[in-house]
MMTF fields as JSON, N, C-alpha, C and O atoms, coordinates in Angstrom:
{
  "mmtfVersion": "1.0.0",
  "mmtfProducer": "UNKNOWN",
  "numBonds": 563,
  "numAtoms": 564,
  "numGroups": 141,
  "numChains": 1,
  "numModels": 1,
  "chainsPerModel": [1],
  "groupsPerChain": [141],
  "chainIdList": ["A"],
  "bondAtomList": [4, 2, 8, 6, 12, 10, 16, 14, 20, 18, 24, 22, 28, 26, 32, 30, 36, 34, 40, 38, 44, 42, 48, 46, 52, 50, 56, 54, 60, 58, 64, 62, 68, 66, 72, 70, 76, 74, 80, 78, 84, 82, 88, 86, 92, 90, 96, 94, 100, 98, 104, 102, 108, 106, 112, 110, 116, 114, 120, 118, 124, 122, 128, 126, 132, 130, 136, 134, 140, 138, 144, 142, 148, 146, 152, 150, 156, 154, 160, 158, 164, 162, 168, 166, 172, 170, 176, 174, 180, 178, 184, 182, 188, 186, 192, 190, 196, 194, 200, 198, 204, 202, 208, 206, 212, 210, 216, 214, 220, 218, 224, 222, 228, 226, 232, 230, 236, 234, 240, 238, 244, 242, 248, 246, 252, 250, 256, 254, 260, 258, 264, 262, 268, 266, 272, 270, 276, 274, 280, 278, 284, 282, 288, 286, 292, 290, 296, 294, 300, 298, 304, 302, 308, 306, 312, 310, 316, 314, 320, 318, 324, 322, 328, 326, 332, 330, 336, 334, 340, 338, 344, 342, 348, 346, 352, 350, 356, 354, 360, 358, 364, 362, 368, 366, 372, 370, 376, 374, 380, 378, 384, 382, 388, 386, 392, 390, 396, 394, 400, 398, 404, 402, 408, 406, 412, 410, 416, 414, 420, 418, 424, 422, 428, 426, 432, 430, 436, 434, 440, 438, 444, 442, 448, 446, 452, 450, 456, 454, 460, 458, 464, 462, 468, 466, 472, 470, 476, 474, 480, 478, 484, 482, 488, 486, 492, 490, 496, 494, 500, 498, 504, 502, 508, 506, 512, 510, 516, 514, 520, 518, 524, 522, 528, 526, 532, 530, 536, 534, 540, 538, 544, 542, 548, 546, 552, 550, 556, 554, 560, 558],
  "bondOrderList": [1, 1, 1, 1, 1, 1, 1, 1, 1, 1, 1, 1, 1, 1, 1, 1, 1, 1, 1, 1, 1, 1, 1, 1, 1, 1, 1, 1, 1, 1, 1, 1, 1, 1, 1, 1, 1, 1, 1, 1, 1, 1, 1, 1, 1, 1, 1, 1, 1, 1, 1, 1, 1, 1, 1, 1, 1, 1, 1, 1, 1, 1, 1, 1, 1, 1, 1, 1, 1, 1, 1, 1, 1, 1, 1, 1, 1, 1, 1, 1, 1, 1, 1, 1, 1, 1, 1, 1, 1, 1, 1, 1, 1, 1, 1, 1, 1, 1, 1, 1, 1, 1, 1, 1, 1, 1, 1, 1, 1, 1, 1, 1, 1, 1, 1, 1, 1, 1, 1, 1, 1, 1, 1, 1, 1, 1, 1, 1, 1, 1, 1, 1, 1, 1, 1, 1, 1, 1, 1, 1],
  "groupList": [{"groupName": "UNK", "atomNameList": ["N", "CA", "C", "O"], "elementList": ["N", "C", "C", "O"], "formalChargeList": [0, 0, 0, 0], "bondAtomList": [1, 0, 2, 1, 3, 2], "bondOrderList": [1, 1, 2], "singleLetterCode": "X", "chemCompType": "L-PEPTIDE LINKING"}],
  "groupTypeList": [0, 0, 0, 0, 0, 0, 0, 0, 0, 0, 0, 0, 0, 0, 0, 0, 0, 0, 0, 0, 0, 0, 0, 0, 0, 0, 0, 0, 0, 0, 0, 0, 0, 0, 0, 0, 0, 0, 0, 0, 0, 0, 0, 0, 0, 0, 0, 0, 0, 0, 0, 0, 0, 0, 0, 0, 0, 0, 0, 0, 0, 0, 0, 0, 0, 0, 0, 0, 0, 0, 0, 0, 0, 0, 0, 0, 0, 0, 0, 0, 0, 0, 0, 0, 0, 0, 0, 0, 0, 0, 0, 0, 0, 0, 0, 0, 0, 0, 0, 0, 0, 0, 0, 0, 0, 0, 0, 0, 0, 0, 0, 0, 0, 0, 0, 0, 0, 0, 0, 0, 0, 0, 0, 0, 0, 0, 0, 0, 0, 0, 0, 0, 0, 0, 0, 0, 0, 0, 0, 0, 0],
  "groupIdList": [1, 2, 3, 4, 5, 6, 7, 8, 9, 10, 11, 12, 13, 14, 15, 16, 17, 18, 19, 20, 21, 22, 23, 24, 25, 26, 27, 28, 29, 30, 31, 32, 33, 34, 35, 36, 37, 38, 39, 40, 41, 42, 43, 44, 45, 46, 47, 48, 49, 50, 51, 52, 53, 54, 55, 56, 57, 58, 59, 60, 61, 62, 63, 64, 65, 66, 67, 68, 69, 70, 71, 72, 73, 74, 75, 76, 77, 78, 79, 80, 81, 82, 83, 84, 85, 86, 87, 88, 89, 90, 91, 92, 93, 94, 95, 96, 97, 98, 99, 100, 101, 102, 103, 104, 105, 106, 107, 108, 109, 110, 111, 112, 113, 114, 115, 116, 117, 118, 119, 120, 121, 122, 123, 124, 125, 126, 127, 128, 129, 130, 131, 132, 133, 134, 135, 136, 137, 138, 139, 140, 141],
  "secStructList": [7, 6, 6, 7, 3, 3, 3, 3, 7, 7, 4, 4, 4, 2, 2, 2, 2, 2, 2, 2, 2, 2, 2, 2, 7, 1, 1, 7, 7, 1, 1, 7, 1, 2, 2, 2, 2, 2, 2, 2, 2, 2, 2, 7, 1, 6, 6, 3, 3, 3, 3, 3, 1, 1, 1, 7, 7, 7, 3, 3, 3, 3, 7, 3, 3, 7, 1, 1, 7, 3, 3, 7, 7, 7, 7, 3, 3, 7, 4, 4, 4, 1, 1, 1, 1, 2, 2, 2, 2, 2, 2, 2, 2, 2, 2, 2, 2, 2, 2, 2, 2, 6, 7, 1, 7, 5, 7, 7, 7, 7, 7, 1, 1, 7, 2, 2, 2, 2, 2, 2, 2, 2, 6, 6, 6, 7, 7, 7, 7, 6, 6, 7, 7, 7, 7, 7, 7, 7, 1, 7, 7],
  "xCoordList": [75.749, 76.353, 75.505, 75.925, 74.461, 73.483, 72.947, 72.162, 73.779, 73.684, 74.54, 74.396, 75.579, 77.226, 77.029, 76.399, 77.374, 76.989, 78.358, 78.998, 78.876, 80.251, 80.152, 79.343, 81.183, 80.782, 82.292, 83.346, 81.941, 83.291, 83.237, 82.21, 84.497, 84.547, 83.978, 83.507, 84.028, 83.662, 84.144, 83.842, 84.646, 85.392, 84.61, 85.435, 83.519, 83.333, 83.273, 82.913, 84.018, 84.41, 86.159, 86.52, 86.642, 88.158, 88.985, 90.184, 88.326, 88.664, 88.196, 89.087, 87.016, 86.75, 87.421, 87.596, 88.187, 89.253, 90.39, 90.761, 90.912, 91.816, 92.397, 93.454, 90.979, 90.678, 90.919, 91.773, 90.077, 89.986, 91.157, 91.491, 91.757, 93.262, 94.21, 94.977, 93.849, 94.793, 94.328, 95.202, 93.399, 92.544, 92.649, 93.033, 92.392, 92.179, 93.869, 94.404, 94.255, 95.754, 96.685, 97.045, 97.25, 98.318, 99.265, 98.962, 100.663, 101.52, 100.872, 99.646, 101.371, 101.459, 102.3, 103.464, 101.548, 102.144, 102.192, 101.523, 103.071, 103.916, 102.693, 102.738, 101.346, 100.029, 99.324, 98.367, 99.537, 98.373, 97.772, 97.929, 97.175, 97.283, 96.134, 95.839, 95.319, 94.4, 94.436, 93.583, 95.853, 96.49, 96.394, 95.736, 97.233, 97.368, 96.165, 96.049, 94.972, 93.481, 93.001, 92.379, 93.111, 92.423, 92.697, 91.889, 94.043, 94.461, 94.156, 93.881, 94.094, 93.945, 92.331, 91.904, 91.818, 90.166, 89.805, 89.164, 90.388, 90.726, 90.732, 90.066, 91.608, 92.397, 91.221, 90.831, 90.848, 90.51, 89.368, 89.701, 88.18, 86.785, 86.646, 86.481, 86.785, 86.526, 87.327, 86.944, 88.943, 89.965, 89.564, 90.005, 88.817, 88.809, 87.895, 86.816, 87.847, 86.7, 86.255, 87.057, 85.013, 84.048, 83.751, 83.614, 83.39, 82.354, 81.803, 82.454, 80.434, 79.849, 78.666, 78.055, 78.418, 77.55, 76.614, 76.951, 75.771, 74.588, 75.146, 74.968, 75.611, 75.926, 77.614, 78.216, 78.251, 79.757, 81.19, 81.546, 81.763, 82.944, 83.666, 84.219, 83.532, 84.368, 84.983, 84.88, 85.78, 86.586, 86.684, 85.828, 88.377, 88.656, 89.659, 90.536, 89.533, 90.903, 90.868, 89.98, 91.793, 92.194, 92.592, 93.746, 91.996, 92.185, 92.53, 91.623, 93.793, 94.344, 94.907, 95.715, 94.398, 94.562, 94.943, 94.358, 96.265, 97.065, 97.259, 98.218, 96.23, 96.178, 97.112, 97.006, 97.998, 98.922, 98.925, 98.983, 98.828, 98.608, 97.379, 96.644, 97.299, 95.821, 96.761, 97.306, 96.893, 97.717, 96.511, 95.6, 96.87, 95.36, 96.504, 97.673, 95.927, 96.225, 95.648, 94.61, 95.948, 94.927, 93.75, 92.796, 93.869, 92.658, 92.939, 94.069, 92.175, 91.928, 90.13, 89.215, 90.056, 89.065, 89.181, 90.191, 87.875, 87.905, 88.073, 87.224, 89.201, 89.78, 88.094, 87.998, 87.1, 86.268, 85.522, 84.722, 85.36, 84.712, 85.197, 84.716, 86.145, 87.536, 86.669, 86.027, 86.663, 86.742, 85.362, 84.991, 84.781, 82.679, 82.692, 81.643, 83.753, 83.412, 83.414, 82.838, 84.029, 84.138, 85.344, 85.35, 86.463, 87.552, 87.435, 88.044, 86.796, 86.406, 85.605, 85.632, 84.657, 84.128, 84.319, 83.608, 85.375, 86.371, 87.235, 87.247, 87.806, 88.93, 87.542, 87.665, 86.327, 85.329, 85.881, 86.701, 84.898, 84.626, 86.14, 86.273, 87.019, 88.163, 88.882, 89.724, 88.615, 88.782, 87.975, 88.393, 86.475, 85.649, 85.74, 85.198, 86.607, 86.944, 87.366, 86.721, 89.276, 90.092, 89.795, 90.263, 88.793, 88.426, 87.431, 87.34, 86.696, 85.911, 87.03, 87.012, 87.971, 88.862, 89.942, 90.627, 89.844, 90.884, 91.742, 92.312, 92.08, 93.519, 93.431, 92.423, 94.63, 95.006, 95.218, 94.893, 96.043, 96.049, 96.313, 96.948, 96.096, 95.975, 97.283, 97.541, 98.002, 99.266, 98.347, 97.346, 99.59, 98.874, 100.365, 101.368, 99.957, 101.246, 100.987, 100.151, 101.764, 101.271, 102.473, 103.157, 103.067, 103.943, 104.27, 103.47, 105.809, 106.594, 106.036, 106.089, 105.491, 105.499, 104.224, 104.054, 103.303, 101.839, 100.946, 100.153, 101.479, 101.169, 100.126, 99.656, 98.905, 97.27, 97.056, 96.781, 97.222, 97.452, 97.792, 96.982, 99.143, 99.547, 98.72, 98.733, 97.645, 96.391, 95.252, 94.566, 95.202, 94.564, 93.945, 92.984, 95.391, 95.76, 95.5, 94.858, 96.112, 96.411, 95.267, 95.201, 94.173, 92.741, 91.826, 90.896, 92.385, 91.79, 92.385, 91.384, 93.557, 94.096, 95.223, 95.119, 95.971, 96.789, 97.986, 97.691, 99.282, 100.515, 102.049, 102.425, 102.516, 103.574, 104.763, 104.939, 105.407, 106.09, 107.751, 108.225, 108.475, 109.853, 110.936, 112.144, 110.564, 111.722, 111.742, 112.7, 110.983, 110.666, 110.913, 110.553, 111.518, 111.496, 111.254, 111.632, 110.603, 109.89, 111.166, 111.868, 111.216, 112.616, 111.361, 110.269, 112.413, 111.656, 112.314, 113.411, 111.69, 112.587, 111.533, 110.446, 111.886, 111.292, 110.919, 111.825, 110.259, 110.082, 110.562, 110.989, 110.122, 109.809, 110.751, 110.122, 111.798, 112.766, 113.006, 113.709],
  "yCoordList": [346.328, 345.685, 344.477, 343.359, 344.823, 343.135, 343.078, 342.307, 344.246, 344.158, 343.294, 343.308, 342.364, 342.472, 341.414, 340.768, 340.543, 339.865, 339.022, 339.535, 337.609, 337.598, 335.892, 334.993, 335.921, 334.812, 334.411, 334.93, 332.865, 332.855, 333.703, 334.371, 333.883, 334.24, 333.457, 332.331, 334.019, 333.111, 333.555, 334.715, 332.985, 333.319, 334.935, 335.844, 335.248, 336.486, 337.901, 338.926, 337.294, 338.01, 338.48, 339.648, 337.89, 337.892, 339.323, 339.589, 339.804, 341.171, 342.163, 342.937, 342.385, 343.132, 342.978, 344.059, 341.905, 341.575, 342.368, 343.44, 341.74, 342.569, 344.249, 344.721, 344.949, 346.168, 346.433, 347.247, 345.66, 346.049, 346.149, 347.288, 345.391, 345.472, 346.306, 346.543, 347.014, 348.27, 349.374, 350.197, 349.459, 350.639, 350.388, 351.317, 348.893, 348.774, 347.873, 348.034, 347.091, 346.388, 347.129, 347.881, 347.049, 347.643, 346.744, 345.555, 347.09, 346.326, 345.555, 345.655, 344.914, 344.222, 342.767, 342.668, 341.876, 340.534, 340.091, 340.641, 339.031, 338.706, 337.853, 337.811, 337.061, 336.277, 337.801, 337.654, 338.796, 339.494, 339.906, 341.003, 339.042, 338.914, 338.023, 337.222, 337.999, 337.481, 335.427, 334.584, 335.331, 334.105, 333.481, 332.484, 334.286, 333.738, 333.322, 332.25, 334.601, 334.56, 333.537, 332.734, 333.214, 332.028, 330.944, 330.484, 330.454, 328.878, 329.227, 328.101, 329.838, 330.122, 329.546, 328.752, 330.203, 329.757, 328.2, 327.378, 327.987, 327.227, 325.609, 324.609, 326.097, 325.052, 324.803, 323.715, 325.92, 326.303, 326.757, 327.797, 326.404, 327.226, 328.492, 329.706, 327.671, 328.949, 329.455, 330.214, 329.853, 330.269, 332.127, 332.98, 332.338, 334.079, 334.333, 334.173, 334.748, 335.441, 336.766, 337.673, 337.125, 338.401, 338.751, 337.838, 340.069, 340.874, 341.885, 342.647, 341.71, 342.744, 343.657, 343.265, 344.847, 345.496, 346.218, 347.396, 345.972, 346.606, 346.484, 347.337, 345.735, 344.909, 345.12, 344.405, 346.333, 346.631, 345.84, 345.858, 345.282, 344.884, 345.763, 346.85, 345.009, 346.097, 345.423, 346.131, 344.297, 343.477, 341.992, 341.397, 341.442, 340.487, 340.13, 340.879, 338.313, 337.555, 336.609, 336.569, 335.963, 334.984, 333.364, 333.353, 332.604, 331.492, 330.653, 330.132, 330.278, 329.536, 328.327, 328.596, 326.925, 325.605, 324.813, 324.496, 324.462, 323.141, 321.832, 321.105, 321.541, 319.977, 320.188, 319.362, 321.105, 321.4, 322.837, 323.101, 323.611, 324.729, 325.869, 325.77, 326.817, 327.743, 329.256, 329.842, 329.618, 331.087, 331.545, 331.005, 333.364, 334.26, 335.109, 335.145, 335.747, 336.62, 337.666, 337.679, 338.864, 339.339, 339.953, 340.224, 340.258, 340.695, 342.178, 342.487, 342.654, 344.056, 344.708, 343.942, 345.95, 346.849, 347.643, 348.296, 348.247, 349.348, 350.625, 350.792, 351.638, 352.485, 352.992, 352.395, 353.649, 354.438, 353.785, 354.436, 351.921, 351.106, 350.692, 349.56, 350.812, 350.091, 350.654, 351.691, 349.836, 350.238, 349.998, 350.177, 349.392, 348.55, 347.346, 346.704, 346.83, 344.646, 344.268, 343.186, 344.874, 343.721, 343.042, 341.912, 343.624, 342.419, 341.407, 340.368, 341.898, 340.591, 339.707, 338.528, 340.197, 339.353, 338.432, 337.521, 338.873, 338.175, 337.151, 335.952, 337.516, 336.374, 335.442, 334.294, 336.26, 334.739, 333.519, 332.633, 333.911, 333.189, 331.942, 330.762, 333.163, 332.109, 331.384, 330.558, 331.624, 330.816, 329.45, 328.418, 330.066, 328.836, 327.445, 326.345, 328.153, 327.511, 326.404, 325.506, 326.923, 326.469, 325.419, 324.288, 325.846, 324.744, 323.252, 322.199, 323.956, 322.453, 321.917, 320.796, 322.903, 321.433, 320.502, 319.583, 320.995, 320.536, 321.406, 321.145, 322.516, 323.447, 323.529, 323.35, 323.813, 324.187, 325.085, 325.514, 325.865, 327.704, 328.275, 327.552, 329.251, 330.634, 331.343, 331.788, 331.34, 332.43, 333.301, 333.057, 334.883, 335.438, 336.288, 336.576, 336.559, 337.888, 339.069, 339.647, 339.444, 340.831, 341.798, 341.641, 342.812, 343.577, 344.237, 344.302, 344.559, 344.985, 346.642, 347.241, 347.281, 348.455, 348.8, 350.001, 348.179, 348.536, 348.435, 347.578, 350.012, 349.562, 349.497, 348.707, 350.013, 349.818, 348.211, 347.649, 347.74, 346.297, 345.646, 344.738, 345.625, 345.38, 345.459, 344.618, 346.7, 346.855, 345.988, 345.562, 345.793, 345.005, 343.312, 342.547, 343.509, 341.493, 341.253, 340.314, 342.278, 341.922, 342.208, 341.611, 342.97, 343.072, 342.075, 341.841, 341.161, 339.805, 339.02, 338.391, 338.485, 337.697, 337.305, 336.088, 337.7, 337.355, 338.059, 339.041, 337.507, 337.916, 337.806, 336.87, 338.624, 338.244, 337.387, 337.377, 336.743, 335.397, 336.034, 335.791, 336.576, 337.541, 335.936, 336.082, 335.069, 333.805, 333.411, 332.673, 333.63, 333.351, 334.346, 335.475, 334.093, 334.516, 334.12, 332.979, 334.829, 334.34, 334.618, 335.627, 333.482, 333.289, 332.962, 332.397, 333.792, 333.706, 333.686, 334.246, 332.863, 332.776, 333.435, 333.686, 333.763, 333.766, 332.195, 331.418, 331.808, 330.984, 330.463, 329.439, 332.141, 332.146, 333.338, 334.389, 333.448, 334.752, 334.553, 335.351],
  "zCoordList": [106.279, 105.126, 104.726, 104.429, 104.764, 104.922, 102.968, 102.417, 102.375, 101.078, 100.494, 99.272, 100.963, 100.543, 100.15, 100.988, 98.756, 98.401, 97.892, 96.974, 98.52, 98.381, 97.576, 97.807, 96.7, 95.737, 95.4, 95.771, 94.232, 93.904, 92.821, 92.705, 91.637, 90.56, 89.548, 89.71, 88.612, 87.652, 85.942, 85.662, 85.131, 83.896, 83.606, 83.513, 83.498, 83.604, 83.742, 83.162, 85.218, 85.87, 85.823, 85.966, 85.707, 85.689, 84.861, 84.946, 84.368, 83.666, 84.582, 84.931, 85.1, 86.405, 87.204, 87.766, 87.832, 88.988, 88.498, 88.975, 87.496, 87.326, 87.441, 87.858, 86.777, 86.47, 88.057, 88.408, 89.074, 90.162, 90.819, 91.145, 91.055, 91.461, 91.697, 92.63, 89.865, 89.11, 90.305, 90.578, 90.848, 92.408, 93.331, 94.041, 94.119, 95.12, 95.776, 96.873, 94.782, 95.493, 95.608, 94.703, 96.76, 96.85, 96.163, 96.259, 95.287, 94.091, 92.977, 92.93, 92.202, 91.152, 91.376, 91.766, 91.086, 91.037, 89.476, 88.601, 89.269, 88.309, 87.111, 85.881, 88.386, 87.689, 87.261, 86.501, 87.509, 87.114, 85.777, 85.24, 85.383, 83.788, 83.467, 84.354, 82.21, 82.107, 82.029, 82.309, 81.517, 81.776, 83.061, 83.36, 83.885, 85.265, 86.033, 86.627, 85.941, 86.838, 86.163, 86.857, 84.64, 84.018, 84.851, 85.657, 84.629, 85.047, 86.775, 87.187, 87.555, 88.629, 88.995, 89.833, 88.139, 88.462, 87.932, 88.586, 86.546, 86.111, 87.229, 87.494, 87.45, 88.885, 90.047, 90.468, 90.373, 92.092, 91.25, 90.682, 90.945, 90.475, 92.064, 91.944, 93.525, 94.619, 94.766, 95.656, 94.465, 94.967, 94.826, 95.597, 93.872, 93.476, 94.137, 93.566, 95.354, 96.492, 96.012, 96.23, 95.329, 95.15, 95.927, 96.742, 96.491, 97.457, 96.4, 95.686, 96.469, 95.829, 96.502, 97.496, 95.899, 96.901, 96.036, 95.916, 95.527, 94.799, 93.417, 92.548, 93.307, 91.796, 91.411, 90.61, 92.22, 92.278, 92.876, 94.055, 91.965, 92.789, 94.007, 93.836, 95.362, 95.954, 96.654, 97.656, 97.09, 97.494, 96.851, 96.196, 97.348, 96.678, 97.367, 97.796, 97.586, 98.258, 97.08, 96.229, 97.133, 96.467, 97.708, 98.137, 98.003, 98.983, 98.153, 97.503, 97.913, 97.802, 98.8, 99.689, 98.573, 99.202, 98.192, 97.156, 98.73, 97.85, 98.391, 98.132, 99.216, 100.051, 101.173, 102.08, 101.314, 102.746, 103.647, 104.848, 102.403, 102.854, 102.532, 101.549, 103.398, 103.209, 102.573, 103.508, 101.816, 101.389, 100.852, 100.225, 101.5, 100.904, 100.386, 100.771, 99.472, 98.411, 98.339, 99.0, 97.64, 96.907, 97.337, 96.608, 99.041, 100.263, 99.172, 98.796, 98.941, 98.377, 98.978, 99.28, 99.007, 98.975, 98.635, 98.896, 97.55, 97.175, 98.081, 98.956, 97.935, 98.522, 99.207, 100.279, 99.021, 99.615, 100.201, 100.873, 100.276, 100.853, 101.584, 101.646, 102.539, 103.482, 104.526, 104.365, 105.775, 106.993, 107.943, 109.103, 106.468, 106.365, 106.657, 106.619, 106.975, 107.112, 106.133, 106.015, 104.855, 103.784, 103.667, 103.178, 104.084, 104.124, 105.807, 106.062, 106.394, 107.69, 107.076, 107.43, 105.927, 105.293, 104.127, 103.702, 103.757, 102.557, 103.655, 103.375, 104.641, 105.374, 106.258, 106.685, 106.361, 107.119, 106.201, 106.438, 104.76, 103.814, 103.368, 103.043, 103.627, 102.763, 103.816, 103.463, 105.323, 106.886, 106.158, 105.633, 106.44, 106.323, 104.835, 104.727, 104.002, 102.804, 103.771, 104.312, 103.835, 104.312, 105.322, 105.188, 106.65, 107.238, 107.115, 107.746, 105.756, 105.058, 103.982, 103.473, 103.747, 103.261, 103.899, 103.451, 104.905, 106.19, 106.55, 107.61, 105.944, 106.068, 107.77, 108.455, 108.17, 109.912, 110.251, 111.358, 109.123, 109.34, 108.27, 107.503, 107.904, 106.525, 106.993, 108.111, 105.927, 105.781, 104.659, 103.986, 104.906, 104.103, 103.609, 104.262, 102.003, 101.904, 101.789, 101.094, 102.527, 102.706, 102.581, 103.593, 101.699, 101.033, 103.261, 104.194, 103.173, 104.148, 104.277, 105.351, 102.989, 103.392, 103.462, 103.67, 103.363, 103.565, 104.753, 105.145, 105.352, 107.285, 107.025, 107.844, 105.991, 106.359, 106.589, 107.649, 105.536, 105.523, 106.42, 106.605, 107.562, 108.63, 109.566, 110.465, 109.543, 110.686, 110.707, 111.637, 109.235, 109.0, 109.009, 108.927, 109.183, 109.449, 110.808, 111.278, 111.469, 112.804, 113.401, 114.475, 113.142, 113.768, 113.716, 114.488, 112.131, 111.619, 112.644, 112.986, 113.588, 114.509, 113.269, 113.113, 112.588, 111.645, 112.645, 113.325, 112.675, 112.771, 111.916, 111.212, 112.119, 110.915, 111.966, 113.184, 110.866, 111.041, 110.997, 109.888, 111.655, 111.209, 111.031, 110.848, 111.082, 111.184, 109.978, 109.749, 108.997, 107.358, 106.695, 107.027, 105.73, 104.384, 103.299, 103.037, 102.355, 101.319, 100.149, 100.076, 99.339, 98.583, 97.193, 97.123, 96.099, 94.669, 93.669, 93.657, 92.272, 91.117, 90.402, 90.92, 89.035, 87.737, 87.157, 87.458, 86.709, 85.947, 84.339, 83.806, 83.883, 82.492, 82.338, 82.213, 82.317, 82.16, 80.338, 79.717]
}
């Protein structure tokens, strides 16, 4: 994988993320929209983690740091590229964020029914937290 070329996003890019998503994420979130990735990058210029591989999007986290906490998002791979080191290489990158800005530990969300995903975390040293629940509003109803 010594091709893999992993970057932030950049306004450019943000329509390819998306597109990408629609293949490689498992669900749909409520930001997924050219709005949301805007003010997102907007905010956080590094928060949209690229992996690319001979010029192709084929993975994507989102590292999000809000001065308290490290939340990843958005770990995706392209379905026929899974299983190569590019999402070990998406959670290096967004670890090593997290630890030059001080963060202490990375939560991550990760959907209840997506055992690939579940294998996935937990091979990264990620565990799930069963004492939490994640509680949600609408905003903009």
């Amino acid at each position: 994988m010594t091709d893999l070329r992993i970057r932030p996003a950049t306004a450019d890019d943000l329509d390819s993320a998306l597109a990408f998503w629609k293949t490689a994420a498992e669900g749909t979130s409520i930001s997924d929209d050219r709005d949301g990735v805007e003010r997102l990058v907007a905010r956080d210029p590094e928060a949209l983690i690229l992996a690319e591989l001979d010029g192709e999007l084929v993975g994507t986290v989102i590292a999000g740091f809000d001065g308290w906490r490290c939340h990843l998002y958005r770990l995706a791979v392209h379905p026929q590229r899974r299983r190569r080191g590019i999402g070990s290489a998406l959670l290096a990158t967004a670890e090593e964020r997290f630890v030059r800005l001080g963060g202490r530990r990375g939560d991550a969300m990760v959907l209840q029914r997506n055992e690939n995903a579940h294998h996935a975390w937990r091979a990264a040293g990620y565990s799930p937290e069963d004492h939490w629940r994640r509680w949600v509003k609408p905003l903009n109803d």
